[in-house]
Tab-separated table of C-alpha atoms in Angstrom:
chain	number	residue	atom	x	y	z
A	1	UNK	CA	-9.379	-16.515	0.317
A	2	UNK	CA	-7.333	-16.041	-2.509
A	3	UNK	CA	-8.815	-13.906	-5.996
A	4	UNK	CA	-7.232	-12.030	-8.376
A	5	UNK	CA	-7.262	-8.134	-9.192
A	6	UNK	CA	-6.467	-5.188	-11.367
A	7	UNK	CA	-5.240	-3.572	-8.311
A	8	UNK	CA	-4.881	-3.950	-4.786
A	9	UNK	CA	-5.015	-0.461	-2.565
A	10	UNK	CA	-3.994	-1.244	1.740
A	11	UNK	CA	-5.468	1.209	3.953
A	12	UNK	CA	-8.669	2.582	3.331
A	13	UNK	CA	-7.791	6.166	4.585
A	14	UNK	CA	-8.012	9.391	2.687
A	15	UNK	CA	-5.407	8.417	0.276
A	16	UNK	CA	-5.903	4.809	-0.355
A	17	UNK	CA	-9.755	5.486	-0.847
A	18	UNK	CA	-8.608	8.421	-3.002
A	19	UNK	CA	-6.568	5.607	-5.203
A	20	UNK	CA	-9.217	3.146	-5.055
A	21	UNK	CA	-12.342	5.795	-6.069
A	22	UNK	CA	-9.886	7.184	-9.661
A	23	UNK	CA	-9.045	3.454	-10.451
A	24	UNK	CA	-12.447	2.007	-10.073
A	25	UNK	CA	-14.422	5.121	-12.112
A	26	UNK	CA	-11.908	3.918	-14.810
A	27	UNK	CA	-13.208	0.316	-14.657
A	28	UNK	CA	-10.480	-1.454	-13.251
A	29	UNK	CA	-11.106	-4.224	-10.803
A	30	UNK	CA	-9.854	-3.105	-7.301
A	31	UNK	CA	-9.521	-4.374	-3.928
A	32	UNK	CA	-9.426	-1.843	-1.079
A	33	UNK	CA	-7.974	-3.499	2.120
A	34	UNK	CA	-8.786	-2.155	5.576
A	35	UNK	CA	-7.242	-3.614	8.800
A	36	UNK	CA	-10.427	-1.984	10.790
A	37	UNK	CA	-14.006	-3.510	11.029
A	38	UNK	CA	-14.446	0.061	9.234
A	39	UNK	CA	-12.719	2.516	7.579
A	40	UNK	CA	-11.531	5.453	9.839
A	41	UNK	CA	-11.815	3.111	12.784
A	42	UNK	CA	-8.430	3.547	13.488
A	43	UNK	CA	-8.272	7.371	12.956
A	44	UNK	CA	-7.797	10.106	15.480
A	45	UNK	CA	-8.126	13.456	13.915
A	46	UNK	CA	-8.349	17.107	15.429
A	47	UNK	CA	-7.618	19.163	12.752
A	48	UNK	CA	-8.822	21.185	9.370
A	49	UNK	CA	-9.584	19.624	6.376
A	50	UNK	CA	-8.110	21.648	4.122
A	51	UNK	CA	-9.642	21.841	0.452
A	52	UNK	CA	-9.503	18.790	-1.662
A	53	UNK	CA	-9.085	20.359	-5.579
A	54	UNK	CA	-8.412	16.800	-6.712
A	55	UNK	CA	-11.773	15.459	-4.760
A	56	UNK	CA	-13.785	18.675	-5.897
A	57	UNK	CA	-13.225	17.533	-9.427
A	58	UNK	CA	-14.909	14.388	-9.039
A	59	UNK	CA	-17.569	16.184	-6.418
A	60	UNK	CA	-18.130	19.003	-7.541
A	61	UNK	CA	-20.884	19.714	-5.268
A	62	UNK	CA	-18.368	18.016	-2.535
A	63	UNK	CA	-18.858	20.494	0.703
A	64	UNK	CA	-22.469	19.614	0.093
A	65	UNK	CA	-21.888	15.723	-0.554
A	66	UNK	CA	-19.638	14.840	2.226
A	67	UNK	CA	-19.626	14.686	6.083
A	68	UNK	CA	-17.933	17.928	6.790
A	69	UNK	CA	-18.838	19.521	10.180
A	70	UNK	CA	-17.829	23.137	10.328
A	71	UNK	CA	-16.319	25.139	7.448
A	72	UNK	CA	-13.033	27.394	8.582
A	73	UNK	CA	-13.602	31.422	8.467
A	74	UNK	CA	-11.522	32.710	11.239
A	75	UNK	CA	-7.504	31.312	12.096
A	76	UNK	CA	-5.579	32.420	14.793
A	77	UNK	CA	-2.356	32.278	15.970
A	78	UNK	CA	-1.928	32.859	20.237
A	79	UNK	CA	1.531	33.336	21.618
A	80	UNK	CA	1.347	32.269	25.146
A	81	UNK	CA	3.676	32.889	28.631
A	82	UNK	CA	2.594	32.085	31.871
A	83	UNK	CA	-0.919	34.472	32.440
A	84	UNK	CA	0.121	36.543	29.164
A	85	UNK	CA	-1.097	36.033	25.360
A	86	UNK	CA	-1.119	37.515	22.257
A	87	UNK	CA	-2.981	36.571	19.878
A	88	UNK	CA	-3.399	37.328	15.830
A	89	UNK	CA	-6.931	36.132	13.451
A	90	UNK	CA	-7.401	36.453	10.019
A	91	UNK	CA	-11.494	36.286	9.026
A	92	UNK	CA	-11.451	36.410	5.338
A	93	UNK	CA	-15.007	36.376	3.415
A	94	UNK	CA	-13.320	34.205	0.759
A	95	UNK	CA	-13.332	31.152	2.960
A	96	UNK	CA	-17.026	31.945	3.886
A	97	UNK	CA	-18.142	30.951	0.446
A	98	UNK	CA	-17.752	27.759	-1.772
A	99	UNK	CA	-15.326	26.543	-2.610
A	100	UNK	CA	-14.301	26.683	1.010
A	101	UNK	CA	-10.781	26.649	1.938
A	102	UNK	CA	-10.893	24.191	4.754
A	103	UNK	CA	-13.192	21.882	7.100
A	104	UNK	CA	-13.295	20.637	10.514
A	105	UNK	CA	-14.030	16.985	9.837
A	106	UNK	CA	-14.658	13.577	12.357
A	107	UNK	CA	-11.979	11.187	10.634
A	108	UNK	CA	-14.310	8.013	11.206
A	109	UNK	CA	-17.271	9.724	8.817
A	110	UNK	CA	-15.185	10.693	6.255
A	111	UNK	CA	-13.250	7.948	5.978
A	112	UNK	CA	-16.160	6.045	5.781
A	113	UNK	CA	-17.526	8.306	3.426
A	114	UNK	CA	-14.860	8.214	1.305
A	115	UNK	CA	-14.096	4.236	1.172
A	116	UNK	CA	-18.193	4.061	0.493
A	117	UNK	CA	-18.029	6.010	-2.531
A	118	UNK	CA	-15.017	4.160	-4.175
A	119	UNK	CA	-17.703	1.333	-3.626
A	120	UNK	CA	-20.283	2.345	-5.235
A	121	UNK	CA	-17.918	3.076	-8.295
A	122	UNK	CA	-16.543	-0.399	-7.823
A	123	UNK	CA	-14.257	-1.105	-5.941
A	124	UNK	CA	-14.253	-4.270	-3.373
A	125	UNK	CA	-14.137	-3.311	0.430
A	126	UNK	CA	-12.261	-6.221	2.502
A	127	UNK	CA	-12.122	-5.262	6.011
A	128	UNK	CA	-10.689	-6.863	9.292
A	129	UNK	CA	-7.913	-7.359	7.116
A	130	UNK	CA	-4.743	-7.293	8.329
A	131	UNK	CA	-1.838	-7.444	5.683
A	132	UNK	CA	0.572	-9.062	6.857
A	133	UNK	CA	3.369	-9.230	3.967
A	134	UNK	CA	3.494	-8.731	-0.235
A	135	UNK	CA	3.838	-11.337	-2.383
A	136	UNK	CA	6.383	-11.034	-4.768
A	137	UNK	CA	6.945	-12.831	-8.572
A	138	UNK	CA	9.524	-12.271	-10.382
A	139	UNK	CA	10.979	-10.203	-8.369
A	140	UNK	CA	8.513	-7.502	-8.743
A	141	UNK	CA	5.175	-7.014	-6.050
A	142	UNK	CA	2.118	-9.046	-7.112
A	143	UNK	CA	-0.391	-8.777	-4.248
A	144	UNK	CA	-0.504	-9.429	-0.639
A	145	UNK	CA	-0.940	-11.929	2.048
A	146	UNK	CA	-3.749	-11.286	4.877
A	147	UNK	CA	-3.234	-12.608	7.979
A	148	UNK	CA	-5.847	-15.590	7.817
A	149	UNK	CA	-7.259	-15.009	5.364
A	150	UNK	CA	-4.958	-16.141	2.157
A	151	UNK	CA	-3.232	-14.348	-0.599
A	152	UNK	CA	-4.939	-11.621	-2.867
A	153	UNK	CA	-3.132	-10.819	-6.071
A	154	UNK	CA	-3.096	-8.077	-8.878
A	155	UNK	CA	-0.109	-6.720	-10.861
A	156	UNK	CA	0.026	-3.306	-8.939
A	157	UNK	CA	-0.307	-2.516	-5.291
A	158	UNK	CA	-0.832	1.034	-3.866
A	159	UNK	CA	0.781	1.504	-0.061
A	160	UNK	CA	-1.604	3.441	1.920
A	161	UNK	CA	-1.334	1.841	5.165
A	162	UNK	CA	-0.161	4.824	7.464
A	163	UNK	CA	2.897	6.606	8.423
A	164	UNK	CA	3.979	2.994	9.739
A	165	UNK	CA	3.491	1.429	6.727
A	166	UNK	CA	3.856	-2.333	6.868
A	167	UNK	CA	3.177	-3.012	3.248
A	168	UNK	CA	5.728	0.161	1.811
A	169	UNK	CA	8.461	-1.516	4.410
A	170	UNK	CA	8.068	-5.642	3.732
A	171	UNK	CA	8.531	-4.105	-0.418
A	172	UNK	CA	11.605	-2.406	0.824
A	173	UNK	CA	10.553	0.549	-0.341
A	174	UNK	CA	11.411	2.679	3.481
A	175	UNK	CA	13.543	2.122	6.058
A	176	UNK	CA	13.078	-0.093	9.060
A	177	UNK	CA	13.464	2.598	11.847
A	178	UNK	CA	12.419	6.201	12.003
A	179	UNK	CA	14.528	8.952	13.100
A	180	UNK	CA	12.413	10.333	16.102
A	181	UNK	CA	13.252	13.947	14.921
A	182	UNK	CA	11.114	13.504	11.879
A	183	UNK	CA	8.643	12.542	13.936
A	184	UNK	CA	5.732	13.815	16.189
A	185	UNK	CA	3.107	12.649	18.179
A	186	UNK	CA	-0.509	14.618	18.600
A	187	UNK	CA	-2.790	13.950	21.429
A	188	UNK	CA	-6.527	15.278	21.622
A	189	UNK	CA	-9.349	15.849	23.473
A	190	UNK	CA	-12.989	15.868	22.633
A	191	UNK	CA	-14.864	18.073	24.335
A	192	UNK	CA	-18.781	18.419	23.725
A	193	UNK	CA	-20.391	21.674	24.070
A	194	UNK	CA	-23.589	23.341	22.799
A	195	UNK	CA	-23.284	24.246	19.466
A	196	UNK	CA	-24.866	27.849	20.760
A	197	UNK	CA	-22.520	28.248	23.349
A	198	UNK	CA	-19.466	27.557	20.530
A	199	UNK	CA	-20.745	29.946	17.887
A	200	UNK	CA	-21.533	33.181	20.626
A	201	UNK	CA	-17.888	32.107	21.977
A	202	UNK	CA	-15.655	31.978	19.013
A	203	UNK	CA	-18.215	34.800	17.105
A	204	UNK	CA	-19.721	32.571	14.299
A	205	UNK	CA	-22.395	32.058	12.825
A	206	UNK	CA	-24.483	29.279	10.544
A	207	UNK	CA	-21.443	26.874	9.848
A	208	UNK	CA	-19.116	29.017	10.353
A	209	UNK	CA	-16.114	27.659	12.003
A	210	UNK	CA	-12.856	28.580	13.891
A	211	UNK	CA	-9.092	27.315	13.760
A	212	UNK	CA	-6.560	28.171	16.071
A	213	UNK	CA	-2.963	27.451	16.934
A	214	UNK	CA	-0.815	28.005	20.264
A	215	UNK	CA	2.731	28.336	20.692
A	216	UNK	CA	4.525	28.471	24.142
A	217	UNK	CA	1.929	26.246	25.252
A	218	UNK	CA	4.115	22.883	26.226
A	219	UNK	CA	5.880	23.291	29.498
A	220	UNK	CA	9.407	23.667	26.931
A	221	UNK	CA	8.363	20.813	24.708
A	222	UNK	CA	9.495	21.558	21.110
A	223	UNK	CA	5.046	21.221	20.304
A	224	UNK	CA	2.438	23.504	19.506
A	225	UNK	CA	-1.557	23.852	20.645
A	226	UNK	CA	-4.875	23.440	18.433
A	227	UNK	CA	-8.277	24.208	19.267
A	228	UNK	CA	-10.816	23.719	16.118
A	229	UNK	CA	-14.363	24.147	16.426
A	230	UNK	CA	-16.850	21.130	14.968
A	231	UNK	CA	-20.680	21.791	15.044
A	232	UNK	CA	-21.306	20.910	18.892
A	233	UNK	CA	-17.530	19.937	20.250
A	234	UNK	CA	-14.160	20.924	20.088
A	235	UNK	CA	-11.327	19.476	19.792
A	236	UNK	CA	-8.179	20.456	21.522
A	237	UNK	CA	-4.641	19.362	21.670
A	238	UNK	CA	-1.101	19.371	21.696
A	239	UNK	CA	1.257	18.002	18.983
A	240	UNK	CA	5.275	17.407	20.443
A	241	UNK	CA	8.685	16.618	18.401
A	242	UNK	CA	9.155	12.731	19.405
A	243	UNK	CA	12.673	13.084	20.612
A	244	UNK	CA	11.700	16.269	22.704
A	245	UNK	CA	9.181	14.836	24.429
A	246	UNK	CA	11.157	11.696	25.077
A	247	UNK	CA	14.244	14.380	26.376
A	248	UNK	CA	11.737	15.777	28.892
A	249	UNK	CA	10.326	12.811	30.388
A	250	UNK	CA	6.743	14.438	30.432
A	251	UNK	CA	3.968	12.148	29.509
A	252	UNK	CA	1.720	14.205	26.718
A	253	UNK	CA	-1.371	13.443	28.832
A	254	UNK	CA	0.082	15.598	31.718
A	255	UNK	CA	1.333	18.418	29.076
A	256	UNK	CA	-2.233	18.316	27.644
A	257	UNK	CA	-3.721	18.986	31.158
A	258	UNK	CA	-1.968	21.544	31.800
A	259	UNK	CA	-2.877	23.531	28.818
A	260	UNK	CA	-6.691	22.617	29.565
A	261	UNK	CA	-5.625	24.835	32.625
A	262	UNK	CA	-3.951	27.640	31.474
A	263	UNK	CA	-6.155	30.395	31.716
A	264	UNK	CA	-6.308	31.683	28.309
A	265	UNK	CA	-7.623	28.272	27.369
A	266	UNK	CA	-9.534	27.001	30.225
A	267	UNK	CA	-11.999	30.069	29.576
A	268	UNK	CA	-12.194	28.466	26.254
A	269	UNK	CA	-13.405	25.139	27.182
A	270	UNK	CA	-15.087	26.091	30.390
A	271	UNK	CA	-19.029	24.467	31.074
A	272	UNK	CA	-17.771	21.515	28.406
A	273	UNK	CA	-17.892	18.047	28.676
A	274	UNK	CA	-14.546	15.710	27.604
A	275	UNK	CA	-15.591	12.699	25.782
A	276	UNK	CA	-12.584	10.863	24.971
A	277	UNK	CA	-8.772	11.423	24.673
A	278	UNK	CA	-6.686	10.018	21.518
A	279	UNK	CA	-2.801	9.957	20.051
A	280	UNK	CA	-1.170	9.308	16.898
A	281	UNK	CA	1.903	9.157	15.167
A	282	UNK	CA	2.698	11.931	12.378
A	283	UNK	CA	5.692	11.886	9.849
A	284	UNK	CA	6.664	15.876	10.315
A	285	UNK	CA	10.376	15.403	8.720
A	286	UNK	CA	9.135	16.558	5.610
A	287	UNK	CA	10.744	16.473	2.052
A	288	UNK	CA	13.399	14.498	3.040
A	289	UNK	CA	11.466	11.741	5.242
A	290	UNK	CA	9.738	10.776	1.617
A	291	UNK	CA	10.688	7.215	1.173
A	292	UNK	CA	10.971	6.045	-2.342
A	293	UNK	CA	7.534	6.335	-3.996
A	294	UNK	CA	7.920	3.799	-6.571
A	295	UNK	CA	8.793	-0.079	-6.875
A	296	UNK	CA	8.216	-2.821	-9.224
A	297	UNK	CA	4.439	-3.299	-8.966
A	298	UNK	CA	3.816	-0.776	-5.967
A	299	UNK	CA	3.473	2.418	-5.366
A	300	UNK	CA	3.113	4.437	-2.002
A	301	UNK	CA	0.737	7.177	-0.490
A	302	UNK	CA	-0.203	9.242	1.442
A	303	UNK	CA	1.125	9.117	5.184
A	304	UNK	CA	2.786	6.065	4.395
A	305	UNK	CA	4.934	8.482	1.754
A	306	UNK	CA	5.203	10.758	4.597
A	307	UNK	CA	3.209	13.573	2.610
A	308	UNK	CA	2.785	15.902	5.778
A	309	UNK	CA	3.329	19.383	5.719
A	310	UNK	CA	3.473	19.632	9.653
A	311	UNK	CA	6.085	22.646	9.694
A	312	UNK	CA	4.755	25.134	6.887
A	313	UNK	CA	2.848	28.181	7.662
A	314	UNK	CA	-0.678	25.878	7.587
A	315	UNK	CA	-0.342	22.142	8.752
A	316	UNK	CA	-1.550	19.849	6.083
A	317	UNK	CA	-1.822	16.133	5.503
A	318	UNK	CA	-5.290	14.747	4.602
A	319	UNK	CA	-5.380	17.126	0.938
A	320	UNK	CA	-1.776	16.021	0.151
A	321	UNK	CA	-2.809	12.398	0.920
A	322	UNK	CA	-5.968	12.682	-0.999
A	323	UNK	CA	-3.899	14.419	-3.965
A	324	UNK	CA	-1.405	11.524	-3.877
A	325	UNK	CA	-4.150	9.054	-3.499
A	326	UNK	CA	-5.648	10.125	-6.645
A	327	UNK	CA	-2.545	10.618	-8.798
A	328	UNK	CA	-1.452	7.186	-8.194
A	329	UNK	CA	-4.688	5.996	-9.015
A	330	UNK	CA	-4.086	7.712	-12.169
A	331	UNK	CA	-0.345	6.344	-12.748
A	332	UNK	CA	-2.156	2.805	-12.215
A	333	UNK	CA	-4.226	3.188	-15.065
A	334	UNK	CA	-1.398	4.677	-17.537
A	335	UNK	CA	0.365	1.416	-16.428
A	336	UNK	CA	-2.495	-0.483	-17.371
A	337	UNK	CA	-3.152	0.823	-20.556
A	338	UNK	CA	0.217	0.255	-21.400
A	339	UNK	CA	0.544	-3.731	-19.968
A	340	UNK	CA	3.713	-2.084	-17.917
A	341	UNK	CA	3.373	-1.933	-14.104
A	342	UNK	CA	7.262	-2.677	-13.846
A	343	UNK	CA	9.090	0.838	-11.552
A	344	UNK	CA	9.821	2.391	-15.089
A	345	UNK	CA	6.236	1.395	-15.941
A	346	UNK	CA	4.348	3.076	-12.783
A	347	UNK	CA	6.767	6.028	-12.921
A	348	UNK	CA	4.604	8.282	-14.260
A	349	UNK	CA	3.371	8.649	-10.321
A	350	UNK	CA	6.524	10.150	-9.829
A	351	UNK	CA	6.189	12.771	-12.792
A	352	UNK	CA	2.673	13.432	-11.855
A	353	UNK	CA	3.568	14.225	-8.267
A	354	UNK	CA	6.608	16.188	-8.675
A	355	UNK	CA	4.105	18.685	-11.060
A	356	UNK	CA	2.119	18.445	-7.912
A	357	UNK	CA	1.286	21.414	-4.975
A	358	UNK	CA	2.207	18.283	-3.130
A	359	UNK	CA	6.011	17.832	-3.661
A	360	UNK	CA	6.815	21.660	-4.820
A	361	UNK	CA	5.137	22.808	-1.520
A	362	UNK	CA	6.945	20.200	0.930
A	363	UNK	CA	10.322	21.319	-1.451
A	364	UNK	CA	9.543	25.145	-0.813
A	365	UNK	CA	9.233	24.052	3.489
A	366	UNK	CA	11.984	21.394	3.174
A	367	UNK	CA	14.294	23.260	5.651
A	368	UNK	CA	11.226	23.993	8.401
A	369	UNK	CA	11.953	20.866	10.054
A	370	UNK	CA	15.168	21.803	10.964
A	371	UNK	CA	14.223	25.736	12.099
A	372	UNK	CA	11.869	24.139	14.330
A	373	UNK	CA	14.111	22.325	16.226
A	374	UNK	CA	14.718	25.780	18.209
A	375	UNK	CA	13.811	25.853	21.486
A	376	UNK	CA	14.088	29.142	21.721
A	377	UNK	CA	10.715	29.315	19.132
A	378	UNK	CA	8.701	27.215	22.112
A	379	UNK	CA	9.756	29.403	25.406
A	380	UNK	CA	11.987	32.951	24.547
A	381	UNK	CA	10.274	33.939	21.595
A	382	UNK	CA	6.362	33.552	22.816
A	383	UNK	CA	7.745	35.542	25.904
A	384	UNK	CA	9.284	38.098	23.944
A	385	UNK	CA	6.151	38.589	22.033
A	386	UNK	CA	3.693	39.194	25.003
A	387	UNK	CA	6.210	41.334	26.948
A	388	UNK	CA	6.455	44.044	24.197
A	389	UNK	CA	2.942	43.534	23.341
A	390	UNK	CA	2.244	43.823	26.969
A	391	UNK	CA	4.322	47.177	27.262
A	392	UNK	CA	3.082	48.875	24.214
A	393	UNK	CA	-0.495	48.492	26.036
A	394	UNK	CA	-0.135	49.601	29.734
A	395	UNK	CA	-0.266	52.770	31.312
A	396	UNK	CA	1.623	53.413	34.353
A	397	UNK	CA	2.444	57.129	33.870
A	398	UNK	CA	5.410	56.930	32.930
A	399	UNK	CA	7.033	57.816	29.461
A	400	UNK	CA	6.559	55.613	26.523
A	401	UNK	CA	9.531	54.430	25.143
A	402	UNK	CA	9.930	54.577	20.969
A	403	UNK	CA	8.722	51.079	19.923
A	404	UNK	CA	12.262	50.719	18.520
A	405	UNK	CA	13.569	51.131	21.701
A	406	UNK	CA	11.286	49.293	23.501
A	407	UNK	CA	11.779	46.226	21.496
A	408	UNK	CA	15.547	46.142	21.346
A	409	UNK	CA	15.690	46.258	24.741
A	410	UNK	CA	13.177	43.541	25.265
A	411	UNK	CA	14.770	41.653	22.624
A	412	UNK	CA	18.392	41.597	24.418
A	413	UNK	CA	16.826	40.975	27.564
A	414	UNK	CA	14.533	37.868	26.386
A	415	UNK	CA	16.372	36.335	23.261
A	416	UNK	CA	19.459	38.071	22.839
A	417	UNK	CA	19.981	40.193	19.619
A	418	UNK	CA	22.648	37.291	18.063
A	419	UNK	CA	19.963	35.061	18.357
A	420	UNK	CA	17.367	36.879	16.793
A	421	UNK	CA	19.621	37.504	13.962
A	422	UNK	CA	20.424	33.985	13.482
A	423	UNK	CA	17.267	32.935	13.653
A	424	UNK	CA	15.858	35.006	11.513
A	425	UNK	CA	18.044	34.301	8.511
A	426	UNK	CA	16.981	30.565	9.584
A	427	UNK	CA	13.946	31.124	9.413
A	428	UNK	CA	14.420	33.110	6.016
A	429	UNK	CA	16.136	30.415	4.485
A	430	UNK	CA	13.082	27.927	6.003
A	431	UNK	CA	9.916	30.161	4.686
């Protein structure tokens, strides 16, 4: 095999299909490369879909259009401690109406989804395709080689293969090892349950759906829990800090059974059925993990940029991949109105995302990663939390305490009040 296009987009995820749909509606001839017999066939995902502005503006009827199970009204946040939890929810009628403000989504579908409808605007779907290096002329990128299957060729190629991307690495464009502190691996379980049984447990209605997160929930593993709610299963999970998982020597399949087992969450998940388990990799070193985003005749996206926001008050990554997806599609056809796909050529990508929610928001959480390597945030704090929470509610006859009081002394006795002042000017500083 070996043809010639406008463009050549590698990894048919959110972003690269993202790419290949803006580039194709403009008429350029473009090859979307996908290492699975499908796109999303390689995806695990457990989480929320946030909104898609970029997508909505090519959909605008897109919450109808696309495979989207339940749409988010109610997130919670549950501090947990042994038997003890405390938990806060926010159900806002603004998410209950379009446009919605997030999704529970089955990566495979969308994907799919996705990759089909940059088809039917054009573009060329190659899949079983591994990519196994770029081609370079000139010194500058000019397609790729698939594993094979020959060369393909175009003047521009769009990175979208994954947070380990092959294609962003063999241009030189990130570095050959990761620092495990910027990263973090997820693990989930599908669990199947009546859709009846879901909506009378979590309170919802029609699609309504549910989001929650969990903190103190991973045996002292710098992590966190989710539990989201799709239209008859759930999925549930655990996502750890790489190098504090390696520290502790737990495997993330015995951490995740034992939060199926805590009692707060078994009662959750009780009479359902698990399906499967899956893990993946995710870039959570934020603003400063971003490798460089533009080469001579490439460009990179999406997870393979490292555009994750897993430490900011709401964890994001598919909207800031599809965002970057699409403005690089839209740097690609700049370039090719203007015959220049050299760096200084494509580098309007780099404009166009710094004006982006996508780079100003990972700027405004660029110091999270670092407050979150506190262990105190994982076992003290959670404790803390349901002890005074756990005070201010029982009744034993005695006196109360002033809540002042109460907490002070809780505080010195579970954190330590230098701590909490430290970390709170950290975590000023991070938010």
């Amino acid at each position: 095999m070996s043809k010639s296009y406008q463009a050549i987009v590698v990894g048919a995820g959110p972003a690269g299909s993202s790419a290949a749909l803006t580039m194709a509606r403009a008429g350029l001839e473009v090859a979307l490369v996908e290492r699975g017999t499908f796109p999303g066939e390689k995806n695990m995902f457990g989480g929320v879909l946030h909104r898609l502005p970029a997508l909505e503006e090519v959909f605008p009827d897109f919450w109808d259009r696309a495979p989207l199970e339940r749409h988010i009204v109610k997130k919670g946040v549950t501090f947990m401690t042994g038997d003890s939890s405390f938990s806060t929810l926010i159900e806002a009628g603004n998410f209950d109406r379009t446009p919605y403000n997030g999704y529970t989504v089955f990566r495979p579908r969308f994907d799919r989804w996705l990759a089909d409808e940059a088809v039917k605007a054009g573009a060329t779907l190659i899949t079983s395709a591994t990519v196994e290096d770029v081609v370079t002329r000139g010194g500058r990128v000019a397609g790729v080689s698939i594993l094979d299957r020959g060369e393909l060729a175009a003047p521009v190629v769009v990175a979208a293969d994954g947070v380990l991307s092959f294609t962003a690495l063999k241009a030189g464009l990130r570095r050959p090892t990761f620092d495990p502190a910027q990263m973090a691996v997820g693990i989930k379980a599908l669990i199947d349950m009546p859709r009846e049984v879901i909506d009378d447990r979590f309170g919802l209605v029609r699609d309504q759906g549910y989001a929650g997160e969990f903190v103190g929930c991973t045996g002292g593993v710098r992590g966190g829990g989710f539990l989201y709610t799709n239209y008859d299963s759930l999925s549930i999970g655990l996502v750890f800090h790489l190098a504090s998982l390696r520290v502790s020597g737990k495997t993330p399949y015995d951490l995740l059974n034992e939060f199926l087992e805590q009692p707060q969450v078994a009662k959750l998940v009780r009479g359902g059925r698990l399906q499967e388990y899956s893990a993946h990799l995710i870039p959570e070193g934020g603003f400063d993990m971003i490798p460089e985003l533009v080469g001579d005749g490439i460009l990179v996206t999406g997870d393979a940029a490292a555009l994750c926001n897993a430490t900011g008050v709401n964890l994001e990554g598919i909207n800031l991949a599809t965002q970057s997806g699409v403005l690089a599609g839209q740097a690609v056809i700049a370039a090719q109105q203007a015959g220049d796909f050299s760096r200084k050529g494509l580098e309007e990508y780099r404009r166009l995302m710094n004006d982006s929610y996508v780079i100003k928001d990972l700027k405004l959480y660029r110091k999270a990663p670092h407050m979150l390597h506190n262990d105190r945030i994982y076992n003290e704090y959670p404790e803390l939390i349901t002890s005074v929470m756990e005070q201010i509610y029982s009744i034993d006859g005695a006196p109360k305490e002033s809540l002042s009081k109460l907490f002070l002394k809780t505080a010195r006795e579970k954190v330590g009040l230098a701590n909490i002042l430290s970390d709170a000017f950290g975590a000023w500083r991070a938010v």
